Amino acid sequence: MADDARKKLQERFAKIGERALARIHEYRPDLRDKNLEETVKILKAEASLMRSAYHRKKRYPLLDE
């Protein structure tokens, strides 16, 4: 019983992951050769850099002039 439920959840999340990856590849074709884990790692790193740049610009506005 528990194994069946676990298997259904794994299949469901696999489908969600495939759809998410396909959607990411629409907007970022340069990531097509990466798997889901590598893609997520890259996108998280880019988001972190963008956040830090935003906050740096907000805190020190004269540095960008």
JSON list of N, CA and C in Angstrom, two decimals:
[
{"chain": "A", "resi": 1, "resn": "MET", "atom": "N", "xyz": [0.82, -1.20, 0.00]},
{"chain": "A", "resi": 1, "resn": "MET", "atom": "CA", "xyz": [0.00, 0.00, 0.00]},
{"chain": "A", "resi": 1, "resn": "MET", "atom": "C", "xyz": [0.86, 1.26, 0.00]},
{"chain": "A", "resi": 2, "resn": "ALA", "atom": "N", "xyz": [1.80, 1.32, 0.94]},
{"chain": "A", "resi": 2, "resn": "ALA", "atom": "CA", "xyz": [2.67, 2.49, 1.02]},
{"chain": "A", "resi": 2, "resn": "ALA", "atom": "C", "xyz": [3.57, 2.59, -0.21]},
{"chain": "A", "resi": 3, "resn": "ASP", "atom": "N", "xyz": [4.00, 1.42, -0.70]},
{"chain": "A", "resi": 3, "resn": "ASP", "atom": "CA", "xyz": [4.85, 1.41, -1.89]},
{"chain": "A", "resi": 3, "resn": "ASP", "atom": "C", "xyz": [4.11, 1.95, -3.11]},
{"chain": "A", "resi": 4, "resn": "ASP", "atom": "N", "xyz": [2.83, 1.60, -3.24]},
{"chain": "A", "resi": 4, "resn": "ASP", "atom": "CA", "xyz": [2.03, 2.09, -4.35]},
{"chain": "A", "resi": 4, "resn": "ASP", "atom": "C", "xyz": [1.88, 3.61, -4.28]},
{"chain": "A", "resi": 5, "resn": "ALA", "atom": "N", "xyz": [1.62, 4.11, -3.09]},
{"chain": "A", "resi": 5, "resn": "ALA", "atom": "CA", "xyz": [1.45, 5.56, -2.91]},
{"chain": "A", "resi": 5, "resn": "ALA", "atom": "C", "xyz": [2.76, 6.27, -3.21]},
{"chain": "A", "resi": 6, "resn": "ARG", "atom": "N", "xyz": [3.87, 5.71, -2.73]},
{"chain": "A", "resi": 6, "resn": "ARG", "atom": "CA", "xyz": [5.18, 6.31, -2.98]},
{"chain": "A", "resi": 6, "resn": "ARG", "atom": "C", "xyz": [5.49, 6.32, -4.47]},
{"chain": "A", "resi": 7, "resn": "LYS", "atom": "N", "xyz": [5.16, 5.23, -5.15]},
{"chain": "A", "resi": 7, "resn": "LYS", "atom": "CA", "xyz": [5.42, 5.14, -6.59]},
{"chain": "A", "resi": 7, "resn": "LYS", "atom": "C", "xyz": [4.59, 6.17, -7.36]},
{"chain": "A", "resi": 8, "resn": "LYS", "atom": "N", "xyz": [3.31, 6.34, -6.97]},
{"chain": "A", "resi": 8, "resn": "LYS", "atom": "CA", "xyz": [2.46, 7.33, -7.62]},
{"chain": "A", "resi": 8, "resn": "LYS", "atom": "C", "xyz": [3.01, 8.74, -7.42]},
{"chain": "A", "resi": 9, "resn": "LEU", "atom": "N", "xyz": [3.46, 9.03, -6.19]},
{"chain": "A", "resi": 9, "resn": "LEU", "atom": "CA", "xyz": [4.04, 10.36, -5.93]},
{"chain": "A", "resi": 9, "resn": "LEU", "atom": "C", "xyz": [5.30, 10.59, -6.74]},
{"chain": "A", "resi": 10, "resn": "GLN", "atom": "N", "xyz": [6.15, 9.58, -6.83]},
{"chain": "A", "resi": 10, "resn": "GLN", "atom": "CA", "xyz": [7.38, 9.72, -7.62]},
{"chain": "A", "resi": 10, "resn": "GLN", "atom": "C", "xyz": [7.06, 9.97, -9.09]},
{"chain": "A", "resi": 11, "resn": "GLU", "atom": "N", "xyz": [6.07, 9.26, -9.62]},
{"chain": "A", "resi": 11, "resn": "GLU", "atom": "CA", "xyz": [5.68, 9.48, -11.01]},
{"chain": "A", "resi": 11, "resn": "GLU", "atom": "C", "xyz": [5.12, 10.89, -11.21]},
{"chain": "A", "resi": 12, "resn": "ARG", "atom": "N", "xyz": [4.32, 11.31, -10.25]},
{"chain": "A", "resi": 12, "resn": "ARG", "atom": "CA", "xyz": [3.72, 12.65, -10.35]},
{"chain": "A", "resi": 12, "resn": "ARG", "atom": "C", "xyz": [4.79, 13.73, -10.33]},
{"chain": "A", "resi": 13, "resn": "PHE", "atom": "N", "xyz": [5.74, 13.62, -9.39]},
{"chain": "A", "resi": 13, "resn": "PHE", "atom": "CA", "xyz": [6.80, 14.62, -9.31]},
{"chain": "A", "resi": 13, "resn": "PHE", "atom": "C", "xyz": [7.73, 14.55, -10.52]},
{"chain": "A", "resi": 14, "resn": "ALA", "atom": "N", "xyz": [7.91, 13.37, -11.08]},
{"chain": "A", "resi": 14, "resn": "ALA", "atom": "CA", "xyz": [8.73, 13.25, -12.29]},
{"chain": "A", "resi": 14, "resn": "ALA", "atom": "C", "xyz": [8.08, 14.00, -13.45]},
{"chain": "A", "resi": 15, "resn": "LYS", "atom": "N", "xyz": [6.76, 13.87, -13.57]},
{"chain": "A", "resi": 15, "resn": "LYS", "atom": "CA", "xyz": [6.05, 14.59, -14.63]},
{"chain": "A", "resi": 15, "resn": "LYS", "atom": "C", "xyz": [6.14, 16.10, -14.41]},
{"chain": "A", "resi": 16, "resn": "ILE", "atom": "N", "xyz": [5.98, 16.53, -13.17]},
{"chain": "A", "resi": 16, "resn": "ILE", "atom": "CA", "xyz": [6.08, 17.96, -12.85]},
{"chain": "A", "resi": 16, "resn": "ILE", "atom": "C", "xyz": [7.47, 18.47, -13.18]},
{"chain": "A", "resi": 17, "resn": "GLY", "atom": "N", "xyz": [8.50, 17.69, -12.83]},
{"chain": "A", "resi": 17, "resn": "GLY", "atom": "CA", "xyz": [9.88, 18.07, -13.12]},
{"chain": "A", "resi": 17, "resn": "GLY", "atom": "C", "xyz": [10.15, 18.18, -14.61]},
{"chain": "A", "resi": 18, "resn": "GLU", "atom": "N", "xyz": [9.60, 17.24, -15.37]},
{"chain": "A", "resi": 18, "resn": "GLU", "atom": "CA", "xyz": [9.79, 17.27, -16.83]},
{"chain": "A", "resi": 18, "resn": "GLU", "atom": "C", "xyz": [9.13, 18.51, -17.44]},
{"chain": "A", "resi": 19, "resn": "ARG", "atom": "N", "xyz": [7.92, 18.83, -16.96]},
{"chain": "A", "resi": 19, "resn": "ARG", "atom": "CA", "xyz": [7.23, 20.02, -17.49]},
{"chain": "A", "resi": 19, "resn": "ARG", "atom": "C", "xyz": [7.99, 21.29, -17.11]},
{"chain": "A", "resi": 20, "resn": "ALA", "atom": "N", "xyz": [8.48, 21.34, -15.87]},
{"chain": "A", "resi": 20, "resn": "ALA", "atom": "CA", "xyz": [9.22, 22.52, -15.42]},
{"chain": "A", "resi": 20, "resn": "ALA", "atom": "C", "xyz": [10.50, 22.68, -16.24]},
{"chain": "A", "resi": 21, "resn": "LEU", "atom": "N", "xyz": [11.18, 21.59, -16.47]},
{"chain": "A", "resi": 21, "resn": "LEU", "atom": "CA", "xyz": [12.41, 21.64, -17.25]},
{"chain": "A", "resi": 21, "resn": "LEU", "atom": "C", "xyz": [12.14, 22.08, -18.68]},
{"chain": "A", "resi": 22, "resn": "ALA", "atom": "N", "xyz": [11.07, 21.59, -19.27]},
{"chain": "A", "resi": 22, "resn": "ALA", "atom": "CA", "xyz": [10.71, 21.99, -20.64]},
{"chain": "A", "resi": 22, "resn": "ALA", "atom": "C", "xyz": [10.40, 23.49, -20.68]},
{"chain": "A", "resi": 23, "resn": "ARG", "atom": "N", "xyz": [9.73, 23.98, -19.66]},
{"chain": "A", "resi": 23, "resn": "ARG", "atom": "CA", "xyz": [9.40, 25.41, -19.61]},
{"chain": "A", "resi": 23, "resn": "ARG", "atom": "C", "xyz": [10.64, 26.27, -19.43]},
{"chain": "A", "resi": 24, "resn": "ILE", "atom": "N", "xyz": [11.56, 25.82, -18.60]},
{"chain": "A", "resi": 24, "resn": "ILE", "atom": "CA", "xyz": [12.82, 26.54, -18.41]},
{"chain": "A", "resi": 24, "resn": "ILE", "atom": "C", "xyz": [13.59, 26.58, -19.73]},
{"chain": "A", "resi": 25, "resn": "HIS", "atom": "N", "xyz": [13.60, 25.47, -20.46]},
{"chain": "A", "resi": 25, "resn": "HIS", "atom": "CA", "xyz": [14.34, 25.41, -21.71]},
{"chain": "A", "resi": 25, "resn": "HIS", "atom": "C", "xyz": [13.73, 26.31, -22.78]},
{"chain": "A", "resi": 26, "resn": "GLU", "atom": "N", "xyz": [12.45, 26.64, -22.67]},
{"chain": "A", "resi": 26, "resn": "GLU", "atom": "CA", "xyz": [11.85, 27.59, -23.60]},
{"chain": "A", "resi": 26, "resn": "GLU", "atom": "C", "xyz": [12.50, 28.95, -23.46]},
{"chain": "A", "resi": 27, "resn": "TYR", "atom": "N", "xyz": [12.73, 29.34, -22.24]},
{"chain": "A", "resi": 27, "resn": "TYR", "atom": "CA", "xyz": [13.27, 30.68, -21.96]},
{"chain": "A", "resi": 27, "resn": "TYR", "atom": "C", "xyz": [14.79, 30.70, -21.90]},
{"chain": "A", "resi": 28, "resn": "ARG", "atom": "N", "xyz": [15.41, 29.57, -21.59]},
{"chain": "A", "resi": 28, "resn": "ARG", "atom": "CA", "xyz": [16.86, 29.49, -21.46]},
{"chain": "A", "resi": 28, "resn": "ARG", "atom": "C", "xyz": [17.39, 28.33, -22.29]},
{"chain": "A", "resi": 29, "resn": "PRO", "atom": "N", "xyz": [17.48, 28.47, -23.60]},
{"chain": "A", "resi": 29, "resn": "PRO", "atom": "CA", "xyz": [17.94, 27.36, -24.44]},
{"chain": "A", "resi": 29, "resn": "PRO", "atom": "C", "xyz": [19.39, 26.96, -24.16]},
{"chain": "A", "resi": 30, "resn": "ASP", "atom": "N", "xyz": [20.17, 27.85, -23.52]},
{"chain": "A", "resi": 30, "resn": "ASP", "atom": "CA", "xyz": [21.55, 27.50, -23.21]},
{"chain": "A", "resi": 30, "resn": "ASP", "atom": "C", "xyz": [21.65, 26.43, -22.12]},
{"chain": "A", "resi": 31, "resn": "LEU", "atom": "N", "xyz": [20.55, 26.15, -21.42]},
{"chain": "A", "resi": 31, "resn": "LEU", "atom": "CA", "xyz": [20.56, 25.14, -20.37]},
{"chain": "A", "resi": 31, "resn": "LEU", "atom": "C", "xyz": [19.99, 23.80, -20.83]},
{"chain": "A", "resi": 32, "resn": "ARG", "atom": "N", "xyz": [19.78, 23.62, -22.12]},
{"chain": "A", "resi": 32, "resn": "ARG", "atom": "CA", "xyz": [19.16, 22.40, -22.63]},
{"chain": "A", "resi": 32, "resn": "ARG", "atom": "C", "xyz": [19.98, 21.14, -22.35]},
{"chain": "A", "resi": 33, "resn": "ASP", "atom": "N", "xyz": [21.30, 21.27, -22.31]},
{"chain": "A", "resi": 33, "resn": "ASP", "atom": "CA", "xyz": [22.12, 20.08, -22.12]},
{"chain": "A", "resi": 33, "resn": "ASP", "atom": "C", "xyz": [22.33, 19.72, -20.66]},
{"chain": "A", "resi": 34, "resn": "LYS", "atom": "N", "xyz": [21.69, 20.44, -19.74]},
{"chain": "A", "resi": 34, "resn": "LYS", "atom": "CA", "xyz": [21.81, 20.18, -18.30]},
{"chain": "A", "resi": 34, "resn": "LYS", "atom": "C", "xyz": [20.61, 19.38, -17.81]},
{"chain": "A", "resi": 35, "resn": "ASN", "atom": "N", "xyz": [20.83, 18.60, -16.76]},
{"chain": "A", "resi": 35, "resn": "ASN", "atom": "CA", "xyz": [19.70, 17.90, -16.17]},
{"chain": "A", "resi": 35, "resn": "ASN", "atom": "C", "xyz": [19.03, 18.83, -15.15]},
{"chain": "A", "resi": 36, "resn": "LEU", "atom": "N", "xyz": [17.98, 18.35, -14.50]},
{"chain": "A", "resi": 36, "resn": "LEU", "atom": "CA", "xyz": [17.19, 19.20, -13.61]},
{"chain": "A", "resi": 36, "resn": "LEU", "atom": "C", "xyz": [18.01, 19.73, -12.43]},
{"chain": "A", "resi": 37, "resn": "GLU", "atom": "N", "xyz": [18.82, 18.88, -11.81]},
{"chain": "A", "resi": 37, "resn": "GLU", "atom": "CA", "xyz": [19.59, 19.31, -10.65]},
{"chain": "A", "resi": 37, "resn": "GLU", "atom": "C", "xyz": [20.60, 20.40, -11.02]},
{"chain": "A", "resi": 38, "resn": "GLU", "atom": "N", "xyz": [21.30, 20.21, -12.14]},
{"chain": "A", "resi": 38, "resn": "GLU", "atom": "CA", "xyz": [22.28, 21.21, -12.58]},
{"chain": "A", "resi": 38, "resn": "GLU", "atom": "C", "xyz": [21.59, 22.52, -12.95]},
{"chain": "A", "resi": 39, "resn": "THR", "atom": "N", "xyz": [20.44, 22.42, -13.60]},
{"chain": "A", "resi": 39, "resn": "THR", "atom": "CA", "xyz": [19.69, 23.62, -14.00]},
{"chain": "A", "resi": 39, "resn": "THR", "atom": "C", "xyz": [19.25, 24.40, -12.77]},
{"chain": "A", "resi": 40, "resn": "VAL", "atom": "N", "xyz": [18.73, 23.70, -11.78]},
{"chain": "A", "resi": 40, "resn": "VAL", "atom": "CA", "xyz": [18.29, 24.37, -10.55]},
{"chain": "A", "resi": 40, "resn": "VAL", "atom": "C", "xyz": [19.46, 25.04, -9.86]},
{"chain": "A", "resi": 41, "resn": "LYS", "atom": "N", "xyz": [20.59, 24.37, -9.81]},
{"chain": "A", "resi": 41, "resn": "LYS", "atom": "CA", "xyz": [21.78, 24.93, -9.16]},
{"chain": "A", "resi": 41, "resn": "LYS", "atom": "C", "xyz": [22.21, 26.22, -9.87]},
{"chain": "A", "resi": 42, "resn": "ILE", "atom": "N", "xyz": [22.22, 26.21, -11.19]},
{"chain": "A", "resi": 42, "resn": "ILE", "atom": "CA", "xyz": [22.61, 27.39, -11.96]},
{"chain": "A", "resi": 42, "resn": "ILE", "atom": "C", "xyz": [21.63, 28.53, -11.75]},
{"chain": "A", "resi": 43, "resn": "LEU", "atom": "N", "xyz": [20.34, 28.24, -11.81]},
{"chain": "A", "resi": 43, "resn": "LEU", "atom": "CA", "xyz": [19.33, 29.29, -11.64]},
{"chain": "A", "resi": 43, "resn": "LEU", "atom": "C", "xyz": [19.36, 29.87, -10.23]},
{"chain": "A", "resi": 44, "resn": "LYS", "atom": "N", "xyz": [19.60, 29.05, -9.22]},
{"chain": "A", "resi": 44, "resn": "LYS", "atom": "CA", "xyz": [19.71, 29.55, -7.85]},
{"chain": "A", "resi": 44, "resn": "LYS", "atom": "C", "xyz": [20.91, 30.48, -7.70]},
{"chain": "A", "resi": 45, "resn": "ALA", "atom": "N", "xyz": [22.03, 30.11, -8.29]},
{"chain": "A", "resi": 45, "resn": "ALA", "atom": "CA", "xyz": [23.23, 30.94, -8.21]},
{"chain": "A", "resi": 45, "resn": "ALA", "atom": "C", "xyz": [23.00, 32.28, -8.91]},
{"chain": "A", "resi": 46, "resn": "GLU", "atom": "N", "xyz": [22.35, 32.26, -10.07]},
{"chain": "A", "resi": 46, "resn": "GLU", "atom": "CA", "xyz": [22.07, 33.50, -10.78]},
{"chain": "A", "resi": 46, "resn": "GLU", "atom": "C", "xyz": [21.10, 34.38, -9.99]},
{"chain": "A", "resi": 47, "resn": "ALA", "atom": "N", "xyz": [20.11, 33.78, -9.37]},
{"chain": "A", "resi": 47, "resn": "ALA", "atom": "CA", "xyz": [19.16, 34.55, -8.57]},
{"chain": "A", "resi": 47, "resn": "ALA", "atom": "C", "xyz": [19.85, 35.19, -7.38]},
{"chain": "A", "resi": 48, "resn": "SER", "atom": "N", "xyz": [20.76, 34.46, -6.76]},
{"chain": "A", "resi": 48, "resn": "SER", "atom": "CA", "xyz": [21.51, 35.00, -5.63]},
{"chain": "A", "resi": 48, "resn": "SER", "atom": "C", "xyz": [22.36, 36.19, -6.05]},
{"chain": "A", "resi": 49, "resn": "LEU", "atom": "N", "xyz": [23.02, 36.08, -7.19]},
{"chain": "A", "resi": 49, "resn": "LEU", "atom": "CA", "xyz": [23.83, 37.19, -7.69]},
{"chain": "A", "resi": 49, "resn": "LEU", "atom": "C", "xyz": [22.96, 38.41, -8.01]},
{"chain": "A", "resi": 50, "resn": "MET", "atom": "N", "xyz": [21.80, 38.16, -8.59]},
{"chain": "A", "resi": 50, "resn": "MET", "atom": "CA", "xyz": [20.90, 39.28, -8.92]},
{"chain": "A", "resi": 50, "resn": "MET", "atom": "C", "xyz": [20.39, 39.97, -7.66]},
{"chain": "A", "resi": 51, "resn": "ARG", "atom": "N", "xyz": [20.06, 39.17, -6.63]},
{"chain": "A", "resi": 51, "resn": "ARG", "atom": "CA", "xyz": [19.59, 39.76, -5.36]},
{"chain": "A", "resi": 51, "resn": "ARG", "atom": "C", "xyz": [20.68, 40.59, -4.72]},
{"chain": "A", "resi": 52, "resn": "SER", "atom": "N", "xyz": [21.90, 40.07, -4.69]},
{"chain": "A", "resi": 52, "resn": "SER", "atom": "CA", "xyz": [22.98, 40.81, -4.04]},
{"chain": "A", "resi": 52, "resn": "SER", "atom": "C", "xyz": [23.30, 42.08, -4.81]},
{"chain": "A", "resi": 53, "resn": "ALA", "atom": "N", "xyz": [23.23, 42.03, -6.14]},
{"chain": "A", "resi": 53, "resn": "ALA", "atom": "CA", "xyz": [23.47, 43.24, -6.93]},
{"chain": "A", "resi": 53, "resn": "ALA", "atom": "C", "xyz": [22.37, 44.28, -6.68]},
{"chain": "A", "resi": 54, "resn": "TYR", "atom": "N", "xyz": [21.14, 43.82, -6.56]},
{"chain": "A", "resi": 54, "resn": "TYR", "atom": "CA", "xyz": [20.02, 44.72, -6.30]},
{"chain": "A", "resi": 54, "resn": "TYR", "atom": "C", "xyz": [20.20, 45.41, -4.96]},
{"chain": "A", "resi": 55, "resn": "HIS", "atom": "N", "xyz": [20.53, 44.64, -3.93]},
{"chain": "A", "resi": 55, "resn": "HIS", "atom": "CA", "xyz": [20.67, 45.22, -2.59]},
{"chain": "A", "resi": 55, "resn": "HIS", "atom": "C", "xyz": [21.90, 46.12, -2.50]},
{"chain": "A", "resi": 56, "resn": "ARG", "atom": "N", "xyz": [22.97, 45.75, -3.20]},
{"chain": "A", "resi": 56, "resn": "ARG", "atom": "CA", "xyz": [24.17, 46.60, -3.21]},
{"chain": "A", "resi": 56, "resn": "ARG", "atom": "C", "xyz": [23.85, 47.93, -3.86]},
{"chain": "A", "resi": 57, "resn": "LYS", "atom": "N", "xyz": [23.12, 47.90, -4.96]},
{"chain": "A", "resi": 57, "resn": "LYS", "atom": "CA", "xyz": [22.75, 49.12, -5.66]},
{"chain": "A", "resi": 57, "resn": "LYS", "atom": "C", "xyz": [21.82, 49.98, -4.80]},
{"chain": "A", "resi": 58, "resn": "LYS", "atom": "N", "xyz": [20.92, 49.33, -4.07]},
{"chain": "A", "resi": 58, "resn": "LYS", "atom": "CA", "xyz": [19.99, 50.05, -3.21]},
{"chain": "A", "resi": 58, "resn": "LYS", "atom": "C", "xyz": [20.72, 50.69, -2.02]},
{"chain": "A", "resi": 59, "resn": "ARG", "atom": "N", "xyz": [21.71, 49.97, -1.49]},
{"chain": "A", "resi": 59, "resn": "ARG", "atom": "CA", "xyz": [22.43, 50.47, -0.30]},
{"chain": "A", "resi": 59, "resn": "ARG", "atom": "C", "xyz": [23.47, 51.51, -0.66]},
{"chain": "A", "resi": 60, "resn": "TYR", "atom": "N", "xyz": [24.14, 51.32, -1.77]},
{"chain": "A", "resi": 60, "resn": "TYR", "atom": "CA", "xyz": [25.22, 52.25, -2.19]},
{"chain": "A", "resi": 60, "resn": "TYR", "atom": "C", "xyz": [24.91, 52.79, -3.58]},
{"chain": "A", "resi": 61, "resn": "PRO", "atom": "N", "xyz": [23.95, 53.68, -3.72]},
{"chain": "A", "resi": 61, "resn": "PRO", "atom": "CA", "xyz": [23.56, 54.14, -5.06]},
{"chain": "A", "resi": 61, "resn": "PRO", "atom": "C", "xyz": [24.65, 54.94, -5.78]},
{"chain": "A", "resi": 62, "resn": "LEU", "atom": "N", "xyz": [25.55, 55.57, -5.07]},
{"chain": "A", "resi": 62, "resn": "LEU", "atom": "CA", "xyz": [26.57, 56.40, -5.71]},
{"chain": "A", "resi": 62, "resn": "LEU", "atom": "C", "xyz": [27.66, 55.58, -6.37]},
{"chain": "A", "resi": 63, "resn": "LEU", "atom": "N", "xyz": [27.79, 54.29, -6.02]},
{"chain": "A", "resi": 63, "resn": "LEU", "atom": "CA", "xyz": [28.84, 53.46, -6.63]},
{"chain": "A", "resi": 63, "resn": "LEU", "atom": "C", "xyz": [28.56, 53.18, -8.10]},
{"chain": "A", "resi": 64, "resn": "ASP", "atom": "N", "xyz": [27.31, 53.21, -8.52]},
{"chain": "A", "resi": 64, "resn": "ASP", "atom": "CA", "xyz": [26.98, 52.87, -9.90]},
{"chain": "A", "resi": 64, "resn": "ASP", "atom": "C", "xyz": [27.05, 54.06, -10.84]},
{"chain": "A", "resi": 65, "resn": "GLU", "atom": "N", "xyz": [27.29, 55.23, -10.31]},
{"chain": "A", "resi": 65, "resn": "GLU", "atom": "CA", "xyz": [27.36, 56.41, -11.19]},
{"chain": "A", "resi": 65, "resn": "GLU", "atom": "C", "xyz": [28.69, 56.58, -11.84]}
]
